[in-house]
CSV table of C-alpha atoms and ligand atoms in Angstrom, one decimal:
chain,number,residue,atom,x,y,z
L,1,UNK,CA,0.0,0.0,0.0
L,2,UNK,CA,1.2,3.1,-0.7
L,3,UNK,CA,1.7,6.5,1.4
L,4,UNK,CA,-1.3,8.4,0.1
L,5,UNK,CA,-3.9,4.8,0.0
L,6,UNK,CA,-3.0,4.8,3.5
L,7,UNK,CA,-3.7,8.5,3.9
L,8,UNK,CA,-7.1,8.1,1.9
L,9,UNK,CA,-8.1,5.0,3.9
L,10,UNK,CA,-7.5,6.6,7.5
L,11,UNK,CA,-9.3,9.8,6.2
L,12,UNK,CA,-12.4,7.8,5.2
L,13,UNK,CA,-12.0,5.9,8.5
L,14,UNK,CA,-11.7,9.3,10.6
L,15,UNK,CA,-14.8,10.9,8.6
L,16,UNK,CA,-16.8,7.6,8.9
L,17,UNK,CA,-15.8,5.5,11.8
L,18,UNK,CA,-15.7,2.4,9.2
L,19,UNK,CA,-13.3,0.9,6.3
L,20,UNK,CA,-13.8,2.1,3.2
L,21,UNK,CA,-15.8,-0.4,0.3
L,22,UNK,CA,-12.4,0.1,-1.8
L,23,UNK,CA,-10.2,2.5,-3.1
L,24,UNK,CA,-10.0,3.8,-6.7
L,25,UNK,CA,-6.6,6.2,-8.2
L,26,UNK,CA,-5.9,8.2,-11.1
L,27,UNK,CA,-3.1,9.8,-12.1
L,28,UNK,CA,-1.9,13.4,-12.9
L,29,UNK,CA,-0.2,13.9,-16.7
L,30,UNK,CA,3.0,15.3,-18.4
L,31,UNK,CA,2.3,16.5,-21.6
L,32,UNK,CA,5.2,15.4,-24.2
L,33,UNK,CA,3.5,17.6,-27.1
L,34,UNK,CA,0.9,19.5,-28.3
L,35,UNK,CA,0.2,22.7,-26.0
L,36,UNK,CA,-3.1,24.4,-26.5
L,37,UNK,CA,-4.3,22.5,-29.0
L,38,UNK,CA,-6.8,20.6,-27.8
L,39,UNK,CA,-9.7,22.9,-27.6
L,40,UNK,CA,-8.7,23.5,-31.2
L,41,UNK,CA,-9.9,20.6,-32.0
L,42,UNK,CA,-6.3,19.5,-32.9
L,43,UNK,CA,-3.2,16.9,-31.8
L,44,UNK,CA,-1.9,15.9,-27.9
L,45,UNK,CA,0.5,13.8,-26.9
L,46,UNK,CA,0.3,13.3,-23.3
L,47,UNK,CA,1.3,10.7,-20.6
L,48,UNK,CA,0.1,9.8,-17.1
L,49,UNK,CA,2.1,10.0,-14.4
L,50,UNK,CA,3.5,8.0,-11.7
L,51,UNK,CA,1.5,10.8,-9.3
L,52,UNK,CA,-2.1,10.0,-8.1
L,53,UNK,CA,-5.0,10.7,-6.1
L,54,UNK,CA,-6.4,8.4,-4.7
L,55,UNK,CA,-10.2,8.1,-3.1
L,56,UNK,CA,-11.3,6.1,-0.3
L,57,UNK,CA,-15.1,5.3,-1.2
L,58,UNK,CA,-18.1,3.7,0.6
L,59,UNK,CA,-21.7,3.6,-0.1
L,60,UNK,CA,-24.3,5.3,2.9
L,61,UNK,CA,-27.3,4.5,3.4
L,62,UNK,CA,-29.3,7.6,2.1
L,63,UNK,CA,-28.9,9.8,-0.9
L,64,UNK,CA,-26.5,12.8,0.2
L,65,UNK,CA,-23.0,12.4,-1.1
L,66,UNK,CA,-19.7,13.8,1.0
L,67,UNK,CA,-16.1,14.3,0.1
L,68,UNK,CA,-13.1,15.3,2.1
L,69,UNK,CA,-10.1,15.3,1.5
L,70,UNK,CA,-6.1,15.9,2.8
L,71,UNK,CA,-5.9,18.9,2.1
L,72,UNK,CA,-8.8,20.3,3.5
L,73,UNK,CA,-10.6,17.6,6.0
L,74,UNK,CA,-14.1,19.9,6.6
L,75,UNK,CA,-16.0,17.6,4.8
L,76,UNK,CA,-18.5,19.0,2.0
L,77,UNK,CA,-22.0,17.1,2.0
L,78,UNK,CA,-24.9,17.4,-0.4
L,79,UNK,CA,-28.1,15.8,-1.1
L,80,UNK,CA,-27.8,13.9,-4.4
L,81,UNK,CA,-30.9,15.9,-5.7
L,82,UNK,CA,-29.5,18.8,-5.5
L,83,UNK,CA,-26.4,18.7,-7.6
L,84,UNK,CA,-28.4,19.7,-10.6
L,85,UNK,CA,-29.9,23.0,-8.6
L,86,UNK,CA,-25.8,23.7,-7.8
L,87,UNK,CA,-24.1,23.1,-11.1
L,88,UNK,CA,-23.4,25.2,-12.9
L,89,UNK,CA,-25.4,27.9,-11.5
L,90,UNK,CA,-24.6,27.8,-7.5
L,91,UNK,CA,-21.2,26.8,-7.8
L,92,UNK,CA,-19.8,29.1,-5.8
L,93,UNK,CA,-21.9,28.3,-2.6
L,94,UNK,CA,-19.6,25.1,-2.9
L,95,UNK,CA,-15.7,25.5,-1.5
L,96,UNK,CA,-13.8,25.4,-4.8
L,97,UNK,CA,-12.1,22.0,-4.4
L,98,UNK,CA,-15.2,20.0,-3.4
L,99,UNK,CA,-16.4,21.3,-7.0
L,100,UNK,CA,-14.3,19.2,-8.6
L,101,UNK,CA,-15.6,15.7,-7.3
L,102,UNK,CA,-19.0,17.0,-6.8
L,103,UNK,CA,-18.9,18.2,-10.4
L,104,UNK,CA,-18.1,14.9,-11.6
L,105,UNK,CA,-20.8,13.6,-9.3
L,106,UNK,CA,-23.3,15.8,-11.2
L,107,UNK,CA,-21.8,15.5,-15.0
L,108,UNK,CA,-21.5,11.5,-14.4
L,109,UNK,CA,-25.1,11.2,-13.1
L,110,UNK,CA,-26.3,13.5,-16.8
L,111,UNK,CA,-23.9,11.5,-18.6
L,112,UNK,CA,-25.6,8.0,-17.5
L,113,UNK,CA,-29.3,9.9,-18.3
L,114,UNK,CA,-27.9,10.8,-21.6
L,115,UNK,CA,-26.6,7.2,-21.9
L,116,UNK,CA,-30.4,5.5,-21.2
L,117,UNK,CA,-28.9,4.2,-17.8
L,118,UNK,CA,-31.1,2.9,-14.9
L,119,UNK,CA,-31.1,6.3,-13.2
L,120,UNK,CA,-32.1,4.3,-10.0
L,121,UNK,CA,-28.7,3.1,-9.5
L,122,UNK,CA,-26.8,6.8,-9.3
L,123,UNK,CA,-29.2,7.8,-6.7
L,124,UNK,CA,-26.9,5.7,-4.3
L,125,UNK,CA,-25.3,8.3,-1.2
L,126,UNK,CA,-21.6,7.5,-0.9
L,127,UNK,CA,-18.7,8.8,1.1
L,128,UNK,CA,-15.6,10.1,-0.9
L,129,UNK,CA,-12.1,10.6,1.2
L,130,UNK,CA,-9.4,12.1,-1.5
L,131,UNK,CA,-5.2,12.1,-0.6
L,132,UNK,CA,-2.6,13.0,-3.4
L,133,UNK,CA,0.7,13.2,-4.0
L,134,UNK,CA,0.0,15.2,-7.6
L,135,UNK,CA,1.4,18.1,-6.6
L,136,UNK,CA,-0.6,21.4,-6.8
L,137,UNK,CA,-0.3,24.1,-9.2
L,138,UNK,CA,2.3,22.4,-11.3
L,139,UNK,CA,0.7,22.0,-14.4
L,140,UNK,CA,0.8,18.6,-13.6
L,141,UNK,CA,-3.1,18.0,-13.8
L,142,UNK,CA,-4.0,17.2,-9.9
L,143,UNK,CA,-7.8,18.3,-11.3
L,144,UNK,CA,-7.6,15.7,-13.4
L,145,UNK,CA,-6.9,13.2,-11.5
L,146,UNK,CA,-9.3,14.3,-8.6
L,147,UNK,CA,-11.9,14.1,-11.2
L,148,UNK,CA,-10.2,10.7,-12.9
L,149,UNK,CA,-10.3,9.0,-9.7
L,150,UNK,CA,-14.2,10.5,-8.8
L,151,UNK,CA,-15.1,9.0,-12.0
L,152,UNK,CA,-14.1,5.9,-11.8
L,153,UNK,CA,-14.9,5.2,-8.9
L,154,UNK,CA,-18.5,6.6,-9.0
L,155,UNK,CA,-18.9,4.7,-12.4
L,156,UNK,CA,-17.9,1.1,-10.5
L,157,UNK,CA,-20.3,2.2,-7.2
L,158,UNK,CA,-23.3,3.3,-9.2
L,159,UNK,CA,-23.2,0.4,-11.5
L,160,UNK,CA,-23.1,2.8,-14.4
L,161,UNK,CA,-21.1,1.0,-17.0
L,162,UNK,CA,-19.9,3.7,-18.5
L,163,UNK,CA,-16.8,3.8,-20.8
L,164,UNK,CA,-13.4,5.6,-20.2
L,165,UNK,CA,-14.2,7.9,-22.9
L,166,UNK,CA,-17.7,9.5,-21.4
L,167,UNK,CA,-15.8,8.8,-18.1
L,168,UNK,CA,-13.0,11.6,-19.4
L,169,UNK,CA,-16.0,13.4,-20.8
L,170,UNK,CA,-17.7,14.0,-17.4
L,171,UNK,CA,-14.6,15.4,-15.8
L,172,UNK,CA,-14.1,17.8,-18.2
L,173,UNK,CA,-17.6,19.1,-17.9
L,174,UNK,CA,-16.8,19.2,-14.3
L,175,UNK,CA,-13.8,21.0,-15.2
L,176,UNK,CA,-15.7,23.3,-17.5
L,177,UNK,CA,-19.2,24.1,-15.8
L,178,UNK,CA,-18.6,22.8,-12.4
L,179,UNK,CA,-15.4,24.6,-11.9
L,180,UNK,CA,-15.3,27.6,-14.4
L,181,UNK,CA,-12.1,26.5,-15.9
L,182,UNK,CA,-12.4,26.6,-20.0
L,183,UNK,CA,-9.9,23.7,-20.6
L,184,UNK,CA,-9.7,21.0,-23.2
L,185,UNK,CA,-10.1,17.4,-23.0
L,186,UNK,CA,-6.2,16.5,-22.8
L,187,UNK,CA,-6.1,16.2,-19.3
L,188,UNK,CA,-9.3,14.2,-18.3
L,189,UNK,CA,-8.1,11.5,-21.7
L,190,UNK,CA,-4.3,11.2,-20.4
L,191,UNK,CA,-5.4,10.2,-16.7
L,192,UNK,CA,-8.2,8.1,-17.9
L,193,UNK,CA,-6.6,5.7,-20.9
L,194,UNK,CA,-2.8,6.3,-19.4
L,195,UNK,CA,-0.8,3.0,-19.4
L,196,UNK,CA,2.9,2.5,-18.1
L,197,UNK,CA,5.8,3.4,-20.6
L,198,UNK,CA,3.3,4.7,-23.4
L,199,UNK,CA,1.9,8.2,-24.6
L,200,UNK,CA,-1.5,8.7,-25.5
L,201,UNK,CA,-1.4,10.2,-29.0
L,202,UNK,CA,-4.7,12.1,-29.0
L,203,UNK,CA,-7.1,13.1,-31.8
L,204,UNK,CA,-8.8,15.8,-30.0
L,205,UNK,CA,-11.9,16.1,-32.6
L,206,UNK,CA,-12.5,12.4,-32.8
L,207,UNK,CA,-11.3,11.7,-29.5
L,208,UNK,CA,-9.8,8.6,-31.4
L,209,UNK,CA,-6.5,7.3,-29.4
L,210,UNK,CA,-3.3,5.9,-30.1
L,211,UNK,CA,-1.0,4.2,-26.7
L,212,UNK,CA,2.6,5.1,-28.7
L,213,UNK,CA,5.3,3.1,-26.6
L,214,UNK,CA,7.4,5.4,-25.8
L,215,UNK,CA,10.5,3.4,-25.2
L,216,UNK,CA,12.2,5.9,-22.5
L,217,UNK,CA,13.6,3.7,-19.8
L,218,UNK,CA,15.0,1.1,-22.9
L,219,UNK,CA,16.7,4.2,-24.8
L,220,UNK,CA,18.5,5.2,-20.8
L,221,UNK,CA,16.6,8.5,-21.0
L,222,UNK,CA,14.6,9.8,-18.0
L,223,UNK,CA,11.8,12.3,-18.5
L,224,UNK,CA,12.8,15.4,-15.6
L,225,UNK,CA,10.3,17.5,-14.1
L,226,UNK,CA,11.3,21.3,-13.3
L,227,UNK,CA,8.7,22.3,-11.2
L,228,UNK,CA,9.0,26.3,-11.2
L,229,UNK,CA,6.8,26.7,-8.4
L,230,UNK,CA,5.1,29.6,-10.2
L,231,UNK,CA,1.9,28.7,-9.7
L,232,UNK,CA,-0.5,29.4,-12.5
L,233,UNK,CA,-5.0,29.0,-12.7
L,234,UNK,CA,-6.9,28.6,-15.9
L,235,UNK,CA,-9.9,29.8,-14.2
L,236,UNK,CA,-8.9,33.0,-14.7
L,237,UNK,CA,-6.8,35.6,-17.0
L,238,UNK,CA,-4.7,34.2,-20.0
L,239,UNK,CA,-5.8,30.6,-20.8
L,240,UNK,CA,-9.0,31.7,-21.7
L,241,UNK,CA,-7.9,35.1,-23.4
L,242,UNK,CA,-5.6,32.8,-25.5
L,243,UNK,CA,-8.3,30.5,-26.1
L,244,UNK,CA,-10.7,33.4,-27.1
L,245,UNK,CA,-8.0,34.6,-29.4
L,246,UNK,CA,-8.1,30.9,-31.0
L,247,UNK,CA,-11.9,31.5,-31.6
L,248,UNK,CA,-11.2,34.7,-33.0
L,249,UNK,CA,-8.7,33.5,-35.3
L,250,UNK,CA,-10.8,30.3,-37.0
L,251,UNK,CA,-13.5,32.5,-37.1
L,252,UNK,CA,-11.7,35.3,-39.1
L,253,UNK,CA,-10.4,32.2,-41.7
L,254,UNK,CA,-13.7,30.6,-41.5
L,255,UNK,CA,-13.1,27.0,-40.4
L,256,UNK,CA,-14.6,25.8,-37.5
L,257,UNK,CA,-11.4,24.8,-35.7
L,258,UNK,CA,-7.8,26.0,-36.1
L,259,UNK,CA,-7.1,22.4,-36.3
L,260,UNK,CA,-8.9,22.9,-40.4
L,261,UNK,CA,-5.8,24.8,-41.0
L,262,UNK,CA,-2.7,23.6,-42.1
L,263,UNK,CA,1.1,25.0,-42.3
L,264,UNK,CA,0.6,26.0,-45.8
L,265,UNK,CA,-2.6,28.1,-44.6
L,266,UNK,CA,-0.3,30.6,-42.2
L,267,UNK,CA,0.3,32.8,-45.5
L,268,UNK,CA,-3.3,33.6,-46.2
L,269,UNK,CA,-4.1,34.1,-42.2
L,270,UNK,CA,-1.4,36.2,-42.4
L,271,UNK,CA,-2.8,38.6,-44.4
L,272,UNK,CA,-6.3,38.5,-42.5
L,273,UNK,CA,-5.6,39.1,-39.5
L,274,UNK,CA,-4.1,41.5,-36.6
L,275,UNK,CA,-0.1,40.3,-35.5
L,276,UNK,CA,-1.0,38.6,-32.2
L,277,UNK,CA,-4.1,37.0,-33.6
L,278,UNK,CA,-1.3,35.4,-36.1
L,279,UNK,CA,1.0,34.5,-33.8
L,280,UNK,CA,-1.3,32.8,-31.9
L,281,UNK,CA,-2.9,31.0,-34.7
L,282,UNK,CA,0.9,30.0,-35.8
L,283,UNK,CA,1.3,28.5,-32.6
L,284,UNK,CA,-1.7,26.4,-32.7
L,285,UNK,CA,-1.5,25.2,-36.3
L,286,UNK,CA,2.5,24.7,-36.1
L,287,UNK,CA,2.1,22.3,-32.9
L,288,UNK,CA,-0.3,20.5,-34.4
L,289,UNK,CA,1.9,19.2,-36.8
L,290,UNK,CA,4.8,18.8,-34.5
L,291,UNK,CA,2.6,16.3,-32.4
L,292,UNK,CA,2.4,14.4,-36.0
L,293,UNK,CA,5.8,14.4,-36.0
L,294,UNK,CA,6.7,13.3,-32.8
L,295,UNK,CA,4.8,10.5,-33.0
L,296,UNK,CA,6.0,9.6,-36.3
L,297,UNK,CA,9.8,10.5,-35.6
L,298,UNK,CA,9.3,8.8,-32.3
L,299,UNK,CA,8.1,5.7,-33.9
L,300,UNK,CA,10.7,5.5,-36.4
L,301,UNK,CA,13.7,6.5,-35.0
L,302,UNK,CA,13.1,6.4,-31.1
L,303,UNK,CA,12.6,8.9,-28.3
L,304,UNK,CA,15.8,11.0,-28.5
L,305,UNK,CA,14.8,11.8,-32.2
L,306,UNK,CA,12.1,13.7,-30.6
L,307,UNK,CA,14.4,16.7,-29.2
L,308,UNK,CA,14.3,19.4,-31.5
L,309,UNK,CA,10.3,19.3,-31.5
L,310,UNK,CA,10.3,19.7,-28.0
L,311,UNK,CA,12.9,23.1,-28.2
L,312,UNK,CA,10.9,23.5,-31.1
L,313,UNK,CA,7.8,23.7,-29.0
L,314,UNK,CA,9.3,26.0,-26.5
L,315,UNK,CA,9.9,28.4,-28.9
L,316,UNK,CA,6.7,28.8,-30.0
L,317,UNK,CA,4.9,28.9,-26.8
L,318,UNK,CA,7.5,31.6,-25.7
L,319,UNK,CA,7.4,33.6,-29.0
L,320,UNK,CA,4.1,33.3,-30.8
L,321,UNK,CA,1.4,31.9,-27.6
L,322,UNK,CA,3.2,34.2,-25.2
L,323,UNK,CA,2.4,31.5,-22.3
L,324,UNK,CA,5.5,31.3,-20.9
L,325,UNK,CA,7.5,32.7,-17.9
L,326,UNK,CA,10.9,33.2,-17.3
L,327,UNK,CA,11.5,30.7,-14.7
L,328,UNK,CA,10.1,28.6,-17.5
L,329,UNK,CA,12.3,29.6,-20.3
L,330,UNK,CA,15.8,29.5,-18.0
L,331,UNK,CA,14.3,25.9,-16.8
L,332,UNK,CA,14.4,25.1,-20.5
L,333,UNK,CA,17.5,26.8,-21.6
L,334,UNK,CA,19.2,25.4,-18.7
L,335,UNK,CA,18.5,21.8,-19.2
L,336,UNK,CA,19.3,22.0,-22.8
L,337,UNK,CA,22.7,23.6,-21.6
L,338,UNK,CA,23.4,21.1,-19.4
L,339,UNK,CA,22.9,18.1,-22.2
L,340,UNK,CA,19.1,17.3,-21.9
L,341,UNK,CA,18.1,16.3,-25.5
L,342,UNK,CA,15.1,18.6,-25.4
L,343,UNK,CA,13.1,20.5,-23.1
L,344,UNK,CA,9.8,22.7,-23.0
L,345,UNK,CA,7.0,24.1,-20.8
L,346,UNK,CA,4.3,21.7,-20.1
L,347,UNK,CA,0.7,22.2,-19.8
L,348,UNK,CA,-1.4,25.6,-19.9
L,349,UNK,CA,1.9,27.5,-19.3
L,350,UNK,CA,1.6,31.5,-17.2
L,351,UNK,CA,3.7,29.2,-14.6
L,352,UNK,CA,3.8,25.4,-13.4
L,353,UNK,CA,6.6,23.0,-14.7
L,354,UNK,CA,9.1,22.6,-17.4
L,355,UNK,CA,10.1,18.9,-18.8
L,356,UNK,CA,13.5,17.8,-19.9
L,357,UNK,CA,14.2,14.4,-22.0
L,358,UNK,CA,17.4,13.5,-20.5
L,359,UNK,CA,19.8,11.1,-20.3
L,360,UNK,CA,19.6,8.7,-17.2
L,361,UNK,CA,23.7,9.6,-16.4
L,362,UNK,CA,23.0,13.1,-16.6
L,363,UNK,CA,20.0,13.8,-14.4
L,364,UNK,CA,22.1,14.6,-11.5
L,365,UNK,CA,24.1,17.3,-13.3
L,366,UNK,CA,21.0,18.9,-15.3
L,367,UNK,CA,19.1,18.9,-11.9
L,368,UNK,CA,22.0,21.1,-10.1
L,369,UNK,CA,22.1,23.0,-12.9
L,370,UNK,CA,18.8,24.4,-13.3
L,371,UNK,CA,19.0,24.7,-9.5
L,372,UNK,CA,21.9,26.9,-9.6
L,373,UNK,CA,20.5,29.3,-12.2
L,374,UNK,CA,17.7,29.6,-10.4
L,375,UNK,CA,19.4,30.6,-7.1
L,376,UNK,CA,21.6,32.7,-9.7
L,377,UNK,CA,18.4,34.6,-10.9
L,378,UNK,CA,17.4,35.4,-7.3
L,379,UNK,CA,14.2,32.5,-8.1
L,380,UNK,CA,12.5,30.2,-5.8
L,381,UNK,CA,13.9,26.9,-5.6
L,382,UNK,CA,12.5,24.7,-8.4
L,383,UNK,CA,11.1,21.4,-7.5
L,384,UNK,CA,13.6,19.2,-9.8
L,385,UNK,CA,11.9,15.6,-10.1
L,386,UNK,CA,11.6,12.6,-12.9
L,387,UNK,CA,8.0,11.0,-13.7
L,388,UNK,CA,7.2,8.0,-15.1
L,389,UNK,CA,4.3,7.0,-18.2
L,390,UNK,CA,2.0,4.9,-15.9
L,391,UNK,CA,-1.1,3.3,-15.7
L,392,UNK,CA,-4.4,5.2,-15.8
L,393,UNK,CA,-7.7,5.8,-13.7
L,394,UNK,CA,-7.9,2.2,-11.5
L,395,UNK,CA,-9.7,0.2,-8.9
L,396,UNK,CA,-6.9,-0.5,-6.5
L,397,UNK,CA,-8.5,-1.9,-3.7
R,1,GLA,C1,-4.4,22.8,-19.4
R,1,GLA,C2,-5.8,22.4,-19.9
R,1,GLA,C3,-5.7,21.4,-21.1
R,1,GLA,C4,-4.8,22.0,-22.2
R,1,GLA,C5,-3.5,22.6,-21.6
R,1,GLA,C6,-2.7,23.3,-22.6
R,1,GLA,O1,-3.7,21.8,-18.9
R,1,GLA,O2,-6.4,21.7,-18.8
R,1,GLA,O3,-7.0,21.1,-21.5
R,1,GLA,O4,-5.5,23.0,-22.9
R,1,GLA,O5,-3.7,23.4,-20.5
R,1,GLA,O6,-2.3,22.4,-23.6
C-alpha cells in the first residue's frame, strides 16, 4: 500500500468511523507535445504519471454524497438531488475544491441519463475521502486526477457501466461548468486511458486514441520535471484570453477549428488578421503538426529523435502563444545547456513545470544546474523531479 492509500483509507475511517468499500486512483499527466491544441480541436501527446490521487469510497445508506479530503478535512455534504440546482449555476456556494468531485458527481449522473442508464442506481449516497501526492499548481493535472479517480470510482459504485471515454467526458464538464475552468479534453483522456511506458497520442476532434510506446527507460533516458513553483490557474486571466483569441482566429479564416488549417494556410491568415491574432494562430497550427511528427519521428527512430520538436515547442509557446515565464524559459535553456536532449514548458503555461528528455547519467548534473540558475536569478527553488508513463484511472483496492 502506498503513502497516500494509507492516507485516503484513514481519512475515510476518521470521517466515517468504518473501512472504506475500496479504493480507486488516477493519475496526474506530463504533456510530451501539443500545448493548446486541444480545444482546437487539434493533436496531444500526453502521458500519465507516476502521481495519483487516490479516493477512499463507501456507499451510505441515504442519498447525500460527501467528500473530504487531505488537504482540506471539513468535509462537503450534499443531497444527491440537489447537484443539478448547484451546477453550474450555484457553484460558488460550494468551496472550490469539493467542485471538482461534486462536479463529476453531477456530470457522471447527466452522462448515465444521456446514456439510457437505470437512473435508479446513481441515486446511491456514498462517502468520498481524497489524498494526493500530484502536486498542486504544477501543471501537472492534480484536477484531473481528482476528477479521474471521482469518476471511476463513482462509475464502479453506481453500476453505471460507462466507458473511459464518457468517463473523461464527465470530468471535463466538471472542469468546464462545475469549476469555471475553460480547458480542453487532454487532461481528463491522459489520466483516464494512461498505461505504463506509453503516450496517449490524442485526436482531440475524434477523440480517437493511439498508446505510442514510448520506449524511454530502454533508450537510458529519464523524462525530468522542473517544477517552477510559479503557480498558474486557468480559471482565470490568460488561458482563456488565448483561447478566445483561437476563436477569433478560426472564425476570421472561416473554419470551425484551427485544427482545419494547415502550415501552408499561415500565409493567407497572415494577411487576415491583426499580429498577435497570427501568432497565436501559428502557434496552434505549427504544434499540431509537431505532435504528428513526434509520433511519427518517435516511432521511427526512437525517443531522442524527438528533441528538436520539444525546443521547437518551447519556442513557439515563448514567441508566438506568449504562455511562458521566465522561470520557465531559464528551466528550459538550462536543461538544454546542461545536455538534456530537449526541453519545454508543459501544460497551460503563465507558470507550473518545465520537462527535460534526458539522459539517465546526466540527471544529477542537469538537476544542479537548473538549481543553480535559479538561485543565480534570485528564483525560488524549483522542485527538480523525474516522472514515469503509468497506468491510468484504477480500482486499486
Ligand atoms: C491545461 C488544460 C488542457 C490544455 C492545456 C494546454 O492543462 O487543462 O486542456 O488546454 O492546458 O495544452
Amino acid at each position: 500500500m502506498t503513502r497516500t492509500d494509507a492516507e485516503a483509507r484513514a481519512l475515510f475511517a476518521r470521517l466515517t468511523g468504518q473501512e472504506p468499500t475500496g479504493l480507486w486512483s488516477a493519475p496526474g499527466r506530463v504533456n510530451l507535445i501539443g500545448e493548446h491544441t486541444d480545444y482546437n480541436d487539434g493533436f496531444v501527446f500526453p502521458f500519465a504519471i507516476d502521481f495519483r490521487t487516490v479516493v477512499a469510497v463507501g456507499a451510505r445508506d441515504d442519498v447525500r454524497i460527501r467528500v473530504v479530503s487531505t488537504f482540506d478535512e471539513v468535509p462537503v455534504e450534499v443531497a444527491l438531488a440537489d447537484l443539478d440546482a448547484l451546477f453550474p449555476a450555484r457553484r460558488d456556494d460550494i468551496v472550490e475544491w469539493a467542485r471538482y468531485p461534486l462536479g463529476v458527481a453531477w456530470a457522471l449522473r447527466a452522462a448515465a441519463r444521456d446514456a439510457g442508464v437505470d437512473a435508479s442506481a446513481s441515486l446511491t449516497g456514498i462517502d468520498l475521502a481524497f489524498s494526493s501526492d500530484v502536486p498542486v499548481g504544477a501543471g501537472l493535472s492534480s484536477s484531473a486526477a481528482i476528477e479521474g479517480a471521482t469518476a471511476a470510482a463513482l462509475n464502479d459504485i453506481w453500476g453505471l457501466g460507462l466507458d473511459r471515454v464518457t468517463l473523461a467526458q464527465a470530468g471535463r464538464r466538471a472542469e468546464n461548468e462545475a469549476v469555471g475552468a475553460p480547458t480542453g479534453i487532454m487532461d481528463q483522456m491522459a489520466s483516464m486511458l494512461g498505461e505504463s511506458d506509453a503516450g496517449i497520442f490524442l485526436d482531440c476532434r475524434s477523440l480517437e486514441a493511439d498508446v505510442v510506446e514510448l520506449g524511454f527507460a530502454a533508450a537510458g533516458l529519464e523524462l525530468l520535471v522542473m517544477d517552477t513553483r510559479v503557480t498558474h490557474a486557468h480559471s482565470t486571466g490568460g488561458y482563456r484570453e488565448r483561447r478566445e483569441a483561437c476563436e477569433r482566429g478560426a472564425a476570421i479564416v472561416d473554419v470551425p477549428a484551427l485544427r482545419d488549417l494547415s502550415v501552408d494556410d499561415l500565409p493567407r491568415a497572415q494577411e487576415l488578421m491583426d499580429d498577435v491574432t497570427f501568432r497565436r494562430v501559428r502557434h496552434v497550427v505549427t504544434e499540431d503538426q509537431r505532435v504528428l511528427d513526434a509520433v511519427r519521428t518517435l516511432r521511427a527512430d526512437g525517443p531522442r529523435a524527438i528533441g528538436p520538436l520539444l525546443d521547437a515547442s518551447h519556442a513557439s509557446m515563448r514567441d508566438d502563444f506568449e504562455i511562458s515565464v521566465p522561470e520557465l524559459d531559464l528551466a528550459v535553456d538550462t536543461a538544454r545547456s546542461a545536455g538534456a536532449v530537449g526541453a519545454r514548458m508543459t501544460g497551460g503555461g503563465f507558470g507550473g513545470a518545465a520537462i527535460a528528455l534526458v539522459d539517465r547519467d546526466l540527471v544529477p548534473d542537469v538537476t544542479a544546474a537548473v538549481e543553480a540558475a535559479f538561485a543565480e536569478a534570485g528564483f525560488a527553488k524549483p522542485h527538480v523531479f523525474t516522472v514515469h508513463p503509468s497506468a491510468g484511472a484504477r480500482r486499486d483496492a
